[in-house]
Amino acid sequence: MGKNWKTKLIHSDARIPEGFRSLSTPVHRGSTVLFPSAEAVQDTWDQYAVGYTYGLYGTPTTLELAARICELERGYRTFITPGGQGAIALINFAFLKAGDHVLVPESIYTPNRKFAVEVLRRFGVEVSFYPPTIGSGIRAHFRENTRLVWCESPGSITMEVQDLPAIVEAAHAANARVVLDNTWAAGVYFDAFAHGVDVTMQALTKYVGGHSDLLLGSITVRDELSYRRLGSTHQLVGCAASPDDCSLALRGLKTLAVRLKAIETSALELAVWLAERPEIELVLHPSLPSCPGHEFWKRDFTGSAGVFSIVFKQRYTKQQVLSFVNALELFEIGYSWAGVTSLAVAYDFHSATNRPNYGARIVRFSIGLEDERDLKEDLTQALIKM
Ligand SMILES: Cc1ncc(COP(=O)(O)O)c(C=O)c1O
């Protein structure tokens, strides 16, 4: 007698043709991983060492994305996280403990800063901030217990490009690791490991995903020791990424080069054009000399992305700047950048230290894939209305 139909729902004998080949990476979903025998059962996160053990540590789709990012960043191993912010948190959990000190640039992505202030300090980690353009002057900021130095280059909103080799040299002399948020350069326009960085992270949400429809992050390490520290923390924090999102990110990777090229060309053209406008005081685009740290971009980067900021002249009020953003028709208003749609966001930036006080005159753009002549026309009409 055959199996009952109810059993067949679970244990089917149905067969389909074999040998399907296509150009896309299959989406392997799965929490439970099957073992070949009772003896083979184990729960180890390092699937490169022991094979697959649990979906939490990645299915072949997740690991394929991780391996591809690792290959592009020329690192040792990569972990995938559910978002860029998750990657930031995981790095802090993996490399810091109570009594340690971490250095964070003043220009860091705001939730990264908040994590340091609101979570790390609560866990007994000392946090201090340094000016992003400090270069080798960072030496004076090290303490006996400094274990980690965060960098983000260029910085969020204010776009300072950092002198990574100088920071790396000082950090290594003080026995501290350097971790870089390499999201703006999409992991490809700045060769972090060749410049001595120890750990990189990216919000794959941005250029790798590229279509504003997924959230993912990556952490790439340069050595086995960091791999072990992160792997066990990744397991215990339970930071699993969705294989469906990973498959979208794998698709995004295939067009990353052409998207970046088109975006770079448009963004640069618009940045140069905006710099000539009478309303604009400053364009903060790393490949223009007006951007702090431009010389480091020129020395260390192989390209530029589509995110940059402008600062309006002193005579403009906050309300006028907001009116400019509201008047834009093609540019949408939204935070999460690097998709195909151009974005604009006005910020109110006040520095507690001696960085320039742009106040409410700063607007950040993320240039998408629209024709740049249309974007220019849109900017022109909004500047006139303003
Ligand atoms: C520089 C930078 N790092 C990290 C993140 C966080 O990424 P996610 O939005 O995937 O959490 C962002 C998001 O805006 C970002 O701009």
Coordinates of C-alpha atoms and ligand atoms in Angstrom, one line a residue:
M1 CA 0.0 0.0 0.0
G2 CA 1.3 3.4 -1.0
K3 CA 1.7 6.3 1.4
N4 CA -1.4 8.3 2.5
W5 CA -1.9 11.5 0.6
K6 CA -1.3 13.5 3.8
T7 CA 2.2 11.9 4.1
K8 CA 2.8 12.5 0.5
L9 CA 2.4 16.3 1.1
I10 CA 5.5 16.0 3.2
H11 CA 7.4 13.1 1.6
S12 CA 6.7 13.2 -2.1
D13 CA 7.8 10.7 -4.8
A14 CA 7.0 13.1 -7.6
R15 CA 9.9 13.6 -10.0
I16 CA 10.8 16.4 -12.4
P17 CA 13.4 16.5 -15.2
E18 CA 17.0 17.2 -14.1
G19 CA 19.7 19.4 -15.7
F20 CA 18.1 22.8 -15.6
R21 CA 20.8 25.5 -16.1
S22 CA 20.1 29.2 -16.1
L23 CA 22.0 32.5 -15.5
S24 CA 20.5 33.3 -12.1
T25 CA 21.6 32.0 -8.7
P26 CA 18.8 29.8 -7.3
V27 CA 17.1 31.2 -4.2
H28 CA 17.9 28.6 -1.5
R29 CA 15.5 29.2 1.4
G30 CA 15.9 27.0 4.4
S31 CA 16.2 27.1 8.2
T32 CA 16.6 23.3 8.8
V33 CA 19.7 21.8 7.2
L34 CA 19.6 18.0 6.7
F35 CA 22.5 15.9 7.9
P36 CA 23.4 12.6 6.2
S37 CA 23.6 10.6 9.5
A38 CA 23.0 10.9 13.3
E39 CA 26.8 11.1 13.7
A40 CA 27.1 14.0 11.3
V41 CA 24.9 16.4 13.3
Q42 CA 26.7 19.5 14.6
D43 CA 26.0 23.2 15.2
T44 CA 29.0 25.1 14.0
W45 CA 28.8 28.5 12.3
D46 CA 31.9 28.1 10.1
Q47 CA 30.3 26.5 7.1
Y48 CA 33.5 26.7 5.1
A49 CA 35.0 24.3 7.6
V50 CA 32.2 21.9 8.2
G51 CA 29.6 22.3 5.5
Y52 CA 26.1 23.6 6.0
T53 CA 24.6 23.2 9.5
Y54 CA 21.8 25.8 9.9
G55 CA 20.1 28.4 7.7
L56 CA 21.0 31.1 10.3
Y57 CA 24.6 31.0 9.1
G58 CA 23.6 31.3 5.4
T59 CA 22.2 29.2 2.6
P60 CA 24.1 28.8 -0.7
T61 CA 22.4 32.0 -1.9
T62 CA 23.7 34.0 1.1
L63 CA 27.1 32.5 0.9
E64 CA 27.3 33.2 -2.8
L65 CA 26.6 36.9 -2.2
A66 CA 29.2 36.9 0.6
A67 CA 31.8 35.3 -1.6
R68 CA 31.1 37.7 -4.5
I69 CA 31.4 40.7 -2.2
C70 CA 34.6 39.3 -0.7
E71 CA 36.1 38.7 -4.2
L72 CA 35.3 42.3 -5.2
E73 CA 36.7 43.8 -2.0
R74 CA 39.7 41.5 -2.2
G75 CA 39.2 40.4 1.4
Y76 CA 39.5 37.1 3.3
R77 CA 35.9 36.4 4.1
T78 CA 32.5 38.2 4.1
F79 CA 29.4 38.0 6.3
I80 CA 26.0 39.1 5.1
T81 CA 23.7 41.0 7.6
P82 CA 20.1 42.0 7.4
G83 CA 21.1 45.7 6.8
G84 CA 24.0 48.1 6.9
Q85 CA 23.2 49.2 10.4
G86 CA 23.1 45.5 11.5
A87 CA 26.7 45.2 10.1
I88 CA 27.8 48.2 12.2
A89 CA 26.3 46.8 15.4
L90 CA 27.8 43.4 14.8
I91 CA 31.3 44.8 14.2
N92 CA 31.0 46.7 17.5
F93 CA 29.8 43.6 19.4
A94 CA 32.5 41.5 17.9
F95 CA 35.5 43.7 18.5
L96 CA 34.7 45.7 21.7
K97 CA 34.2 44.8 25.3
A98 CA 33.7 46.8 28.5
G99 CA 36.7 48.9 29.3
D100 CA 37.8 49.4 25.7
H101 CA 37.9 52.7 23.8
V102 CA 36.6 53.3 20.3
L103 CA 37.3 56.3 18.1
V104 CA 34.6 57.5 15.7
P105 CA 34.8 60.3 13.1
E106 CA 32.5 63.2 13.7
S107 CA 31.2 62.8 10.1
I108 CA 30.0 59.2 10.6
Y109 CA 26.5 58.0 9.5
T110 CA 24.2 59.2 12.3
P111 CA 22.8 55.8 13.5
N112 CA 26.4 54.6 13.7
R113 CA 27.2 57.5 16.0
K114 CA 24.0 56.8 18.0
F115 CA 25.0 53.2 18.5
A116 CA 28.3 54.3 19.9
V117 CA 26.7 56.9 22.3
E118 CA 23.6 55.0 23.3
V119 CA 24.6 51.3 23.2
L120 CA 28.4 51.1 23.5
R121 CA 28.6 53.6 26.4
R122 CA 25.8 51.7 28.2
F123 CA 28.0 48.5 27.9
G124 CA 31.0 50.2 29.4
V125 CA 32.9 51.1 26.2
E126 CA 34.6 54.5 26.1
V127 CA 33.6 56.5 23.0
S128 CA 35.3 59.6 21.6
F129 CA 34.9 61.4 18.4
Y130 CA 37.7 62.8 16.1
P131 CA 37.6 65.3 13.2
P132 CA 37.4 63.3 10.0
T133 CA 40.2 65.3 8.3
I134 CA 42.6 64.8 11.1
G135 CA 44.9 62.3 9.3
S136 CA 48.0 61.3 11.2
G137 CA 47.0 63.8 14.0
I138 CA 44.7 61.0 15.2
R139 CA 47.7 59.8 17.2
A140 CA 46.9 62.3 19.9
H141 CA 43.4 60.7 20.3
F142 CA 44.6 57.2 21.2
R143 CA 44.4 55.9 24.7
E144 CA 46.0 52.8 26.3
N145 CA 42.7 50.9 25.7
T146 CA 41.8 52.1 22.1
R147 CA 40.9 48.9 20.2
L148 CA 38.9 50.1 17.3
V149 CA 38.9 53.1 14.9
W150 CA 35.9 53.7 12.8
C151 CA 36.3 55.5 9.4
E152 CA 33.7 56.5 6.8
S153 CA 35.1 58.0 3.7
P154 CA 33.6 60.2 2.4
G155 CA 31.6 61.1 5.5
S156 CA 27.8 61.2 5.6
I157 CA 26.3 64.5 4.4
T158 CA 29.5 66.6 4.9
M159 CA 31.5 64.3 2.5
E160 CA 35.0 64.7 4.1
V161 CA 37.4 62.2 2.4
Q162 CA 39.7 60.6 5.0
D163 CA 43.4 60.0 4.9
L164 CA 43.0 56.2 5.5
P165 CA 46.7 55.2 5.2
A166 CA 47.7 57.8 7.8
I167 CA 44.9 56.6 10.2
V168 CA 45.8 53.0 9.6
E169 CA 49.4 53.6 10.4
A170 CA 48.6 55.4 13.7
A171 CA 46.0 52.7 14.7
H172 CA 48.3 49.8 14.0
A173 CA 51.1 51.4 16.0
A174 CA 48.6 51.6 18.9
N175 CA 47.4 48.0 18.4
A176 CA 43.9 49.0 17.2
R177 CA 41.9 47.7 14.3
V178 CA 40.6 50.1 11.6
V179 CA 37.1 49.5 10.3
L180 CA 35.8 51.4 7.3
D181 CA 32.2 52.0 6.1
N182 CA 32.9 51.6 2.4
T183 CA 29.3 52.1 1.2
W184 CA 29.8 55.2 -0.9
A185 CA 32.6 53.6 -2.9
A186 CA 30.4 50.5 -3.3
G187 CA 33.3 48.4 -2.2
V188 CA 35.0 48.9 -5.6
Y189 CA 36.2 52.5 -5.9
F190 CA 38.4 52.3 -2.8
D191 CA 40.6 49.3 -2.3
A192 CA 40.3 49.2 1.5
F193 CA 42.5 46.2 2.2
A194 CA 45.3 47.4 0.0
H195 CA 45.2 50.6 2.1
G196 CA 45.7 48.7 5.3
V197 CA 42.1 48.6 6.6
D198 CA 41.3 45.6 8.8
V199 CA 37.5 45.3 8.5
T200 CA 35.1 46.9 6.0
M201 CA 31.3 47.1 5.9
Q202 CA 28.9 48.2 3.3
A203 CA 25.2 48.9 3.3
L204 CA 24.4 46.6 0.3
T205 CA 21.0 48.3 0.5
K206 CA 22.7 51.1 -1.5
Y207 CA 24.7 50.5 -4.8
V208 CA 24.8 46.7 -4.8
G209 CA 21.1 46.4 -4.4
G210 CA 20.8 49.5 -6.5
H211 CA 17.0 49.6 -6.9
S212 CA 15.7 50.8 -3.5
D213 CA 13.9 47.5 -2.8
L214 CA 16.0 45.6 -0.3
L215 CA 18.0 45.9 2.9
L216 CA 21.3 44.1 3.4
G217 CA 24.7 44.7 4.8
S218 CA 28.1 43.1 4.5
I219 CA 31.2 42.8 6.7
T220 CA 34.5 41.8 5.1
V221 CA 37.6 40.9 7.1
R222 CA 41.3 40.6 6.1
D223 CA 42.3 37.7 8.3
E224 CA 41.4 34.5 10.1
L225 CA 41.4 36.0 13.5
S226 CA 38.8 38.7 12.6
Y227 CA 36.8 36.0 10.8
R228 CA 36.6 33.9 13.9
R229 CA 35.6 36.9 16.1
L230 CA 32.9 37.9 13.8
G231 CA 31.6 34.4 13.0
S232 CA 30.9 33.5 16.6
T233 CA 29.3 36.9 17.2
H234 CA 27.2 36.6 14.1
Q235 CA 26.0 33.3 15.3
L236 CA 25.1 34.5 18.8
V237 CA 23.4 37.7 17.7
G238 CA 21.4 35.6 15.2
C239 CA 21.9 38.1 12.4
A240 CA 20.5 36.1 9.4
A241 CA 19.8 37.7 6.1
S242 CA 17.0 36.7 3.8
P243 CA 18.1 34.6 0.8
D244 CA 15.4 36.3 -1.3
D245 CA 17.1 39.7 -0.7
C246 CA 20.5 38.1 -1.3
S247 CA 19.3 36.9 -4.7
L248 CA 18.2 40.5 -5.6
A249 CA 21.6 41.8 -4.5
L250 CA 23.3 39.1 -6.7
R251 CA 21.2 40.4 -9.6
G252 CA 22.2 44.0 -8.6
L253 CA 25.8 43.1 -8.8
K254 CA 25.6 42.1 -12.5
T255 CA 24.7 45.7 -13.4
L256 CA 26.8 47.5 -10.8
A257 CA 29.6 48.6 -13.1
V258 CA 27.3 50.1 -15.7
R259 CA 25.0 51.8 -13.1
L260 CA 28.0 53.2 -11.3
K261 CA 29.6 54.5 -14.5
A262 CA 26.4 56.3 -15.6
I263 CA 25.7 57.7 -12.2
E264 CA 29.3 58.9 -11.8
T265 CA 29.2 60.7 -15.1
S266 CA 25.9 62.4 -14.4
A267 CA 26.7 63.3 -10.8
L268 CA 30.0 64.8 -11.8
E269 CA 28.5 66.9 -14.5
L270 CA 25.7 68.2 -12.2
A271 CA 28.2 68.9 -9.4
V272 CA 30.5 70.9 -11.8
W273 CA 27.4 72.8 -13.1
L274 CA 26.0 73.5 -9.6
A275 CA 29.4 74.9 -8.5
E276 CA 29.0 77.6 -11.1
R277 CA 25.5 78.6 -10.0
P278 CA 25.2 82.0 -8.2
E279 CA 23.0 80.5 -5.4
I280 CA 25.7 77.9 -4.4
E281 CA 28.5 78.6 -2.0
L282 CA 30.1 75.1 -2.0
V283 CA 29.8 71.8 -3.7
L284 CA 30.9 68.9 -1.5
H285 CA 31.7 66.2 -4.2
P286 CA 34.9 64.2 -3.5
S287 CA 36.2 64.7 -7.0
L288 CA 36.0 68.5 -6.8
P289 CA 38.8 70.5 -5.1
S290 CA 36.1 72.2 -3.0
C291 CA 35.5 69.0 -1.0
P292 CA 37.5 68.5 2.2
G293 CA 40.0 65.7 1.6
H294 CA 39.7 65.9 -2.2
E295 CA 43.5 65.2 -2.4
F296 CA 43.0 61.8 -0.7
W297 CA 40.2 61.0 -3.1
K298 CA 42.5 61.8 -6.0
R299 CA 45.3 59.7 -4.5
D300 CA 43.3 56.7 -3.2
F301 CA 40.0 56.2 -5.1
T302 CA 39.4 54.9 -8.7
G303 CA 36.0 56.5 -9.2
S304 CA 33.3 58.5 -7.6
A305 CA 29.7 57.7 -6.8
G306 CA 26.4 59.7 -7.1
V307 CA 26.0 61.0 -3.6
F308 CA 27.2 64.6 -2.9
S309 CA 26.1 67.7 -1.1
I310 CA 25.7 71.4 -1.9
V311 CA 25.8 74.3 0.5
F312 CA 23.7 77.4 -0.3
K313 CA 25.1 80.9 0.2
Q314 CA 24.7 82.6 3.6
R315 CA 21.8 84.7 2.4
Y316 CA 19.4 81.8 2.0
T317 CA 17.1 80.9 4.9
K318 CA 16.1 77.4 6.0
Q319 CA 12.6 78.0 4.5
Q320 CA 14.1 78.9 1.1
V321 CA 16.3 75.7 1.1
L322 CA 13.2 73.6 2.0
S323 CA 11.3 75.3 -0.8
F324 CA 14.0 74.4 -3.2
V325 CA 13.8 70.7 -2.3
N326 CA 10.0 70.9 -2.4
A327 CA 10.1 72.5 -5.9
L328 CA 12.1 69.6 -7.4
E329 CA 9.9 67.5 -9.6
L330 CA 12.2 64.6 -10.7
F331 CA 14.2 64.4 -7.5
E332 CA 12.2 62.6 -4.8
I333 CA 12.7 63.3 -1.1
G334 CA 14.0 60.3 0.7
Y335 CA 17.0 59.0 2.8
S336 CA 18.1 55.7 1.4
W337 CA 20.3 56.6 -1.5
A338 CA 21.9 54.8 -4.5
G339 CA 18.8 53.6 -6.3
V340 CA 17.9 54.6 -9.9
T341 CA 15.8 57.5 -8.8
S342 CA 17.5 60.8 -7.9
L343 CA 16.9 62.0 -4.4
A344 CA 17.4 65.3 -2.4
V345 CA 17.3 65.8 1.3
A346 CA 17.9 69.1 3.2
Y347 CA 19.8 68.8 6.5
D348 CA 20.3 71.1 9.4
F349 CA 24.0 70.6 10.2
H350 CA 25.6 72.2 13.3
S351 CA 29.0 71.2 14.4
A352 CA 29.9 71.2 18.1
T353 CA 33.6 71.3 17.1
N354 CA 35.4 73.5 14.7
R355 CA 34.1 71.9 11.5
P356 CA 32.3 74.3 9.1
N357 CA 28.8 75.2 10.3
Y358 CA 26.7 74.7 7.2
G359 CA 23.5 75.2 9.2
A360 CA 20.3 74.6 7.3
R361 CA 21.9 75.5 4.0
I362 CA 23.1 72.0 3.1
V363 CA 21.3 69.6 0.7
R364 CA 22.4 66.1 -0.1
F365 CA 21.7 64.6 -3.5
S366 CA 21.8 61.0 -4.7
I367 CA 21.9 61.0 -8.5
G368 CA 20.1 58.2 -10.2
L369 CA 19.7 57.1 -13.8
E370 CA 17.5 59.8 -15.3
D371 CA 19.0 61.8 -18.2
E372 CA 21.2 64.4 -16.7
R373 CA 19.8 67.2 -19.0
D374 CA 16.3 66.6 -17.4
L375 CA 17.9 66.7 -13.9
K376 CA 19.6 69.9 -14.7
E377 CA 16.4 71.4 -16.0
D378 CA 14.6 70.3 -12.8
L379 CA 17.3 71.8 -10.6
T380 CA 17.2 75.1 -12.6
Q381 CA 13.5 75.5 -12.2
A382 CA 13.7 74.7 -8.5
L383 CA 16.5 77.3 -8.0
I384 CA 14.5 79.9 -9.8
K385 CA 11.4 79.2 -7.7
M386 CA 13.4 79.3 -4.5
Ligands
LIG1 C1 27.0 55.4 5.0 C2 26.0 54.4 5.4 N1 26.3 53.4 6.2 C3 25.3 52.5 6.6 C4 24.0 52.7 6.4 C5 23.0 51.8 7.0 O1 22.5 50.9 6.0 P1 21.0 50.3 6.1 O2 20.1 51.3 5.7 O3 21.1 49.1 5.2 O4 20.9 49.8 7.5 C6 23.6 53.8 5.6 C7 22.2 54.0 5.3 O5 21.8 55.1 4.9 C8 24.6 54.7 5.1 O6 24.3 55.8 4.4

